[in-house]
Coordinates of C-alpha atoms and ligand atoms in Angstrom, one line a residue:
M1 CA -12.9 -1.0 39.2
K2 CA -11.3 -4.6 39.4
E3 CA -7.8 -5.0 37.1
N4 CA -8.0 -6.9 34.0
I5 CA -5.5 -10.3 34.6
F6 CA -5.8 -10.7 30.6
G7 CA -3.0 -9.4 29.1
K8 CA -0.3 -10.1 32.1
D9 CA 2.8 -11.5 31.1
I10 CA 4.5 -14.3 32.6
N11 CA 6.5 -12.3 35.3
A12 CA 3.1 -10.4 36.1
C13 CA 1.6 -13.8 36.2
E14 CA 4.1 -14.8 39.1
A15 CA 3.4 -11.5 40.6
V16 CA -0.4 -12.0 41.0
M17 CA 0.0 -15.4 42.7
K18 CA 2.6 -14.4 44.9
D19 CA 0.6 -11.5 45.8
L20 CA -1.9 -13.8 46.8
G21 CA 0.4 -16.0 49.0
E22 CA 0.8 -18.4 46.5
A23 CA 3.5 -20.9 45.2
R24 CA 5.2 -19.4 42.0
Y25 CA 4.3 -22.4 39.8
R26 CA 0.8 -21.3 40.0
G27 CA 1.7 -18.3 38.1
K28 CA 2.6 -20.3 34.8
Q29 CA -0.2 -22.2 35.2
L30 CA -2.4 -19.0 35.0
Y31 CA -0.4 -18.1 32.1
Q32 CA -1.3 -21.4 30.6
W33 CA -4.9 -20.7 31.3
L34 CA -5.2 -17.4 30.0
Y35 CA -3.3 -18.0 26.7
E36 CA -2.3 -21.5 26.0
K37 CA -6.1 -22.8 27.0
R38 CA -8.1 -19.5 26.1
C39 CA -10.1 -19.8 29.4
N40 CA -12.4 -17.0 30.0
K41 CA -13.5 -17.8 33.4
F42 CA -11.7 -18.2 36.9
S43 CA -14.3 -20.9 37.8
E44 CA -13.0 -23.1 35.1
M45 CA -9.4 -22.8 35.9
T46 CA -10.0 -26.5 37.4
N47 CA -6.1 -27.0 38.6
F48 CA -6.7 -24.4 40.9
S49 CA -8.3 -24.6 44.0
N50 CA -11.9 -23.1 44.8
E51 CA -10.1 -20.7 47.6
L52 CA -7.8 -19.7 45.0
R53 CA -10.4 -19.3 42.3
E54 CA -12.4 -16.9 44.4
K55 CA -9.5 -14.9 45.4
L56 CA -8.8 -14.2 41.8
T57 CA -12.4 -13.4 41.1
D58 CA -12.4 -11.0 43.9
K59 CA -9.7 -8.7 43.0
Y60 CA -9.5 -9.4 38.9
E61 CA -11.8 -9.2 36.1
L62 CA -10.8 -11.2 32.7
F63 CA -12.2 -8.8 30.0
H64 CA -12.3 -9.1 26.3
A65 CA -13.0 -6.3 24.0
R66 CA -15.7 -7.3 21.4
I67 CA -16.6 -7.1 17.8
Q68 CA -18.9 -4.1 17.0
L69 CA -19.1 -4.7 13.1
K70 CA -17.3 -7.1 11.0
Q71 CA -17.3 -6.7 7.0
E72 CA -16.0 -9.2 4.7
D73 CA -14.3 -8.9 0.8
H74 CA -16.5 -11.9 -1.1
H75 CA -13.5 -12.1 -3.3
D76 CA -10.6 -12.8 -1.4
R77 CA -12.2 -13.4 1.8
T78 CA -10.5 -10.5 3.7
K79 CA -12.6 -10.0 6.7
K80 CA -12.3 -6.7 8.7
Y81 CA -13.3 -6.1 12.5
L82 CA -14.8 -2.8 14.1
I83 CA -13.5 -3.7 18.1
E84 CA -14.9 -1.5 20.6
L85 CA -12.7 -1.7 23.5
G86 CA -13.7 -1.3 27.6
D87 CA -13.9 2.3 27.1
G88 CA -15.7 2.6 24.2
Q89 CA -13.1 3.5 21.5
Y90 CA -12.8 1.5 18.5
I91 CA -10.1 0.0 16.8
E92 CA -9.6 -2.1 13.7
A93 CA -8.2 -5.5 12.5
V94 CA -8.3 -7.4 9.3
L95 CA -7.7 -10.9 8.8
M96 CA -6.2 -12.0 5.6
H97 CA -5.9 -15.5 3.6
Y98 CA -2.7 -16.4 2.1
E99 CA -1.5 -19.7 0.6
H100 CA 1.0 -19.5 3.8
G101 CA -1.6 -19.2 6.4
V102 CA -4.1 -16.9 8.0
S103 CA -2.4 -13.7 8.6
L104 CA -4.0 -10.9 11.3
C105 CA -2.8 -7.2 10.7
V106 CA -3.2 -5.7 14.5
S107 CA -3.7 -2.1 15.6
T108 CA -1.4 -0.6 18.1
Q109 CA -2.6 2.5 19.1
V110 CA -6.5 4.2 18.8
G111 CA -5.6 6.9 16.0
C112 CA -2.3 7.6 15.3
N113 CA 0.0 11.0 15.6
M114 CA 2.5 10.3 13.0
G115 CA 0.3 12.5 10.3
C116 CA 1.3 10.6 7.3
K117 CA -0.4 12.7 4.4
F118 CA -1.8 9.3 2.5
C119 CA -2.7 7.3 6.0
A120 CA -6.5 7.5 7.3
S121 CA -5.5 6.3 10.2
T122 CA -3.9 9.7 11.4
K123 CA -6.6 12.1 10.4
G124 CA -7.9 12.6 13.8
G125 CA -4.7 12.2 16.0
K126 CA -4.2 9.7 18.5
I127 CA -6.2 9.3 21.6
R128 CA -4.4 6.8 23.5
D129 CA -2.0 3.9 23.0
L130 CA -3.6 0.2 23.5
S131 CA -2.4 -2.1 25.8
A132 CA -1.0 -5.3 25.3
A133 CA -4.3 -7.2 26.2
E134 CA -5.9 -4.9 23.8
M135 CA -3.7 -6.3 20.8
L136 CA -4.2 -10.1 22.0
D137 CA -8.1 -9.5 21.9
Q138 CA -7.9 -8.9 18.0
I139 CA -6.2 -12.0 17.6
V140 CA -8.5 -13.9 20.3
L141 CA -12.0 -12.0 18.7
A142 CA -10.8 -12.9 15.3
E143 CA -9.9 -16.4 15.8
K144 CA -13.0 -17.0 18.0
A145 CA -15.3 -15.3 15.1
E146 CA -13.7 -17.4 12.1
E147 CA -13.3 -20.6 14.4
L148 CA -9.7 -20.8 13.0
R149 CA -5.9 -20.0 14.2
I150 CA -3.8 -17.5 12.9
S151 CA -0.5 -18.2 11.8
N152 CA 0.7 -14.6 11.1
I153 CA 0.6 -11.1 12.9
V154 CA 1.4 -8.0 11.3
I155 CA 1.7 -5.1 13.2
M156 CA 0.7 -2.8 10.3
G157 CA -3.0 -1.7 11.7
I158 CA -3.8 1.8 13.1
G159 CA -1.4 3.4 15.2
E160 CA 2.6 3.9 15.1
P161 CA 4.0 0.7 17.4
L162 CA 7.2 2.0 18.3
E163 CA 5.7 5.1 20.2
N164 CA 3.8 2.5 22.5
Y165 CA 7.3 0.2 22.9
E166 CA 6.5 -1.7 26.2
E167 CA 3.2 -3.0 25.7
V168 CA 3.9 -3.8 22.1
I169 CA 6.9 -6.2 23.3
K170 CA 5.1 -7.7 25.7
F171 CA 2.4 -8.1 23.4
I172 CA 4.7 -9.9 20.7
R173 CA 6.0 -11.7 23.9
I174 CA 2.7 -13.2 24.9
A175 CA 1.3 -13.8 21.1
N176 CA 4.8 -16.2 21.0
T177 CA 5.0 -17.8 24.0
G178 CA 1.4 -18.1 24.9
F179 CA -0.4 -18.0 21.8
G180 CA 2.4 -20.3 20.1
I181 CA 2.7 -17.7 17.1
G182 CA 6.2 -17.8 15.8
Q183 CA 8.3 -15.0 15.8
R184 CA 9.4 -15.5 12.4
K185 CA 6.0 -14.8 11.4
I186 CA 5.4 -11.8 13.2
S187 CA 6.0 -8.3 11.2
L188 CA 6.4 -5.0 13.0
S189 CA 6.1 -2.0 10.8
T190 CA 7.3 1.5 11.8
C191 CA 7.0 5.0 10.1
G192 CA 11.2 5.1 11.3
I193 CA 11.4 6.0 15.0
I194 CA 15.1 5.8 15.5
P195 CA 15.5 5.1 19.3
G196 CA 12.6 2.6 19.0
I197 CA 14.6 0.6 16.3
E198 CA 17.7 0.8 18.3
A199 CA 15.7 -0.4 21.6
L200 CA 14.3 -3.2 19.2
A201 CA 17.8 -4.5 18.2
E202 CA 18.6 -5.3 22.0
E203 CA 15.4 -7.6 22.5
N204 CA 16.6 -10.7 20.8
L205 CA 13.3 -11.4 18.7
Q206 CA 13.6 -12.9 15.4
I207 CA 10.6 -10.8 14.2
N208 CA 10.7 -9.2 11.1
L209 CA 11.1 -5.5 10.7
A210 CA 9.7 -3.1 8.1
I211 CA 10.0 0.2 7.5
S212 CA 7.7 2.8 5.6
L213 CA 10.0 4.4 3.6
H214 CA 7.9 6.1 0.6
S215 CA 10.9 8.3 -0.9
V216 CA 14.6 7.8 -1.3
F217 CA 14.5 11.9 -1.4
S218 CA 14.7 13.3 2.2
E219 CA 12.7 16.0 1.3
R220 CA 10.0 14.3 -0.7
R221 CA 9.7 12.0 2.6
K222 CA 9.5 14.6 4.6
V223 CA 6.3 16.1 2.6
L224 CA 4.5 12.6 3.1
M225 CA 5.8 12.2 6.6
P226 CA 6.4 14.5 9.2
I227 CA 8.1 12.3 11.3
A228 CA 10.8 12.4 8.9
N229 CA 11.8 15.8 9.9
R230 CA 12.5 14.7 13.1
Y231 CA 14.2 11.0 12.1
E232 CA 15.7 11.7 9.0
L233 CA 16.4 9.3 6.4
E234 CA 20.1 9.1 6.5
P235 CA 20.4 8.4 10.5
L236 CA 17.5 6.1 9.7
M237 CA 19.1 4.2 7.1
D238 CA 22.1 3.9 9.6
A239 CA 19.9 2.7 12.3
C240 CA 18.7 0.4 10.1
K241 CA 21.9 -1.2 9.3
A242 CA 23.1 -1.5 13.0
Y243 CA 19.6 -3.3 13.2
F244 CA 20.6 -5.5 10.7
N245 CA 24.4 -6.2 11.9
K246 CA 23.0 -6.7 15.6
T247 CA 20.5 -9.4 14.7
G248 CA 21.1 -10.9 11.3
R249 CA 17.6 -9.9 9.9
R250 CA 16.8 -8.6 6.8
I251 CA 14.8 -5.4 6.9
T252 CA 11.7 -4.7 4.5
Y253 CA 10.9 -1.2 3.2
E254 CA 7.6 -0.4 2.3
Y255 CA 6.8 2.0 -0.4
A256 CA 3.3 2.9 -1.8
L257 CA 3.3 4.3 -5.2
I258 CA 2.0 7.6 -5.4
D259 CA 1.1 8.9 -8.9
G260 CA 3.6 11.8 -10.0
F261 CA 5.3 11.9 -6.6
N262 CA 7.3 8.7 -6.1
D263 CA 7.0 7.0 -9.0
R264 CA 9.3 9.2 -11.2
D265 CA 12.4 7.4 -13.4
E266 CA 14.8 9.4 -10.4
D267 CA 12.9 7.7 -7.8
I268 CA 13.6 4.1 -9.7
A269 CA 17.5 5.4 -9.6
G270 CA 17.4 6.2 -5.9
L271 CA 15.8 3.3 -4.9
I272 CA 18.5 1.1 -6.9
K273 CA 21.1 2.8 -5.2
L274 CA 19.7 2.6 -1.9
L275 CA 18.7 -0.7 -1.5
K276 CA 20.4 -3.1 -4.2
G277 CA 21.8 -6.3 -2.6
S278 CA 20.4 -9.0 -0.3
Q279 CA 20.5 -7.4 2.6
N280 CA 17.4 -5.1 2.1
H281 CA 13.7 -6.1 0.8
L282 CA 11.6 -3.7 -0.7
N283 CA 7.8 -4.2 -0.7
L284 CA 6.0 -2.2 -3.2
I285 CA 2.6 -1.1 -2.4
G286 CA -0.4 0.0 -4.1
L287 CA -1.4 3.5 -2.7
N288 CA -5.0 2.7 -1.5
E289 CA -6.6 6.4 -1.9
V290 CA -8.2 7.9 1.1
Q291 CA -10.7 11.0 0.9
E292 CA -9.5 13.9 1.8
S293 CA -6.2 13.1 0.2
A294 CA -4.6 14.2 -3.0
Y295 CA -2.5 11.3 -3.5
K296 CA -3.8 9.2 -6.6
E297 CA -2.7 5.6 -7.0
S298 CA 0.3 5.7 -10.0
P299 CA -0.3 3.6 -13.0
R300 CA 3.4 2.7 -13.1
L301 CA 3.5 0.0 -10.3
N302 CA 4.4 -3.1 -13.0
Y303 CA 7.2 -1.1 -14.5
F304 CA 8.4 -0.3 -11.4
F305 CA 8.8 -3.4 -10.3
G306 CA 10.2 -4.7 -13.6
E307 CA 12.9 -2.0 -13.5
L308 CA 13.9 -2.8 -9.9
E309 CA 14.3 -6.4 -10.2
K310 CA 16.1 -5.9 -13.2
H311 CA 18.8 -4.0 -11.6
G312 CA 19.0 -6.2 -8.5
V313 CA 16.7 -5.1 -6.0
N314 CA 15.0 -7.8 -4.1
V315 CA 11.5 -6.7 -4.6
T316 CA 8.0 -7.9 -4.0
M317 CA 4.8 -6.4 -4.5
R318 CA 1.8 -6.6 -1.8
R319 CA -1.0 -8.2 -3.0
K320 CA -4.1 -5.6 -2.5
M321 CA -6.8 -7.2 -0.3
G322 CA -10.3 -6.2 0.9
R323 CA -10.8 -3.8 -1.8
E324 CA -14.4 -4.3 -1.3
I325 CA -14.5 -3.4 2.5
D326 CA -12.6 0.0 3.5
A327 CA -9.7 -2.5 4.0
A328 CA -6.8 0.5 4.0
C329 CA -6.2 1.3 7.9
G330 CA -8.6 3.5 9.8
Q331 CA -11.0 4.0 7.0
L332 CA -13.6 1.8 9.1
R333 CA -13.1 3.7 12.2
K334 CA -13.5 6.8 10.6
K335 CA -16.7 6.0 9.1
E336 CA -17.8 4.8 12.4
M337 CA -16.8 8.2 14.1
R338 CA -18.5 10.3 11.4
I339 CA -22.0 8.4 11.7
R340 CA -21.9 8.8 15.3
Ligands
LIG1 N1 2.7 3.4 11.8 C1 3.5 2.0 11.2 C2 2.3 1.2 10.9 C3 1.2 1.4 10.4 S1 1.0 1.7 9.0 C4 4.1 2.8 9.8 O1 3.9 3.6 9.5 O2 4.7 1.7 9.2 C5 1.4 0.3 7.8 C6 1.8 0.4 6.7 O3 0.4 0.8 5.6 C7 2.7 1.5 6.3 O4 4.1 1.0 5.5 C8 2.2 2.8 5.9 O5 3.1 3.8 5.5 C9 1.1 2.0 4.4 N2 0.1 2.7 4.4 C10 -0.7 3.8 5.4 N3 -1.7 4.4 4.7 C11 -1.7 3.9 3.4 C12 -2.3 4.0 2.2 N4 -3.3 4.7 2.3 N5 -1.7 2.9 1.0 C13 -1.0 2.4 1.1 N6 -0.1 2.0 2.2 C14 -0.4 2.8 3.2

């Protein structure tokens, strides 16, 4: 089988050309064709000689995944895509319209191994990592389907991005330099993989880092998120501080409010103690209830928000989008697997 040329970064594009006995600048041109011009055929790369186009065609393919199914929420125009990958696996991407632009929620793995108790993506475990090409394809396919340009990327779909570190970083760099999406318009969410956070701090990227917190009490966090047994809350917060000191980038903490579990008054007090001040940002999320889970959405969201704001926590509420369409990560893929 031929190797897919899509997903190669600038260094790899240069290596391709070197390999074919071409000058280095040809690598830059290839990169421009693939990402800036979204060219889908070697035969249309018109500043390459016929001979070079043939050499590329002999050795490489230019493959994209395809949209298998599309759902739309007619209230807020949120769209969800079920995407079929080259090997027949499925992932999801979600497109959301905001006042500031169009945001795409991107998956990084087929399934997930993190086991968070409230999350639908992790129920069947992880099947494999996605390649950078497969993450870029989510942008390519959504933009093509809607005939628009995506301005923001949230790496918050199926999977744990910092468990697929190399490909995710490659994806971010190509999305930035190839597709022209600003680094500050890219957000990456992690359940708290400390070595990944430490590595990310050294990448010299201006992206937004989000940490899935969901409880300020170590033992409760472990109940919700098994990964918290390996990366405990206290060292995680130390890693976040070090990340801020190194990058100067404020960190967002995500907190899905669960009825009777993390929405108590002592949770409010704990959050104030942990996150008060300008270096932190707390994003409150209404829990998306998933099947086979006992956790229910909390009725205290507005109260919680008000109390935290009153006490100096930099807090926002994530607007729920795509309610009509199985929008919580992983639900559509799971349904598709059940049917099959
Ligand atoms: N693995 C990464 C990114 C994917 S999840 C992470 O854990 O951060 C993206 C965000 O959605 C995380 O904050 C996650 O905790 C949250 N999330 C997952 N399932 C949810 C649900 N059912 N309701 C609300 N938020 C959920």
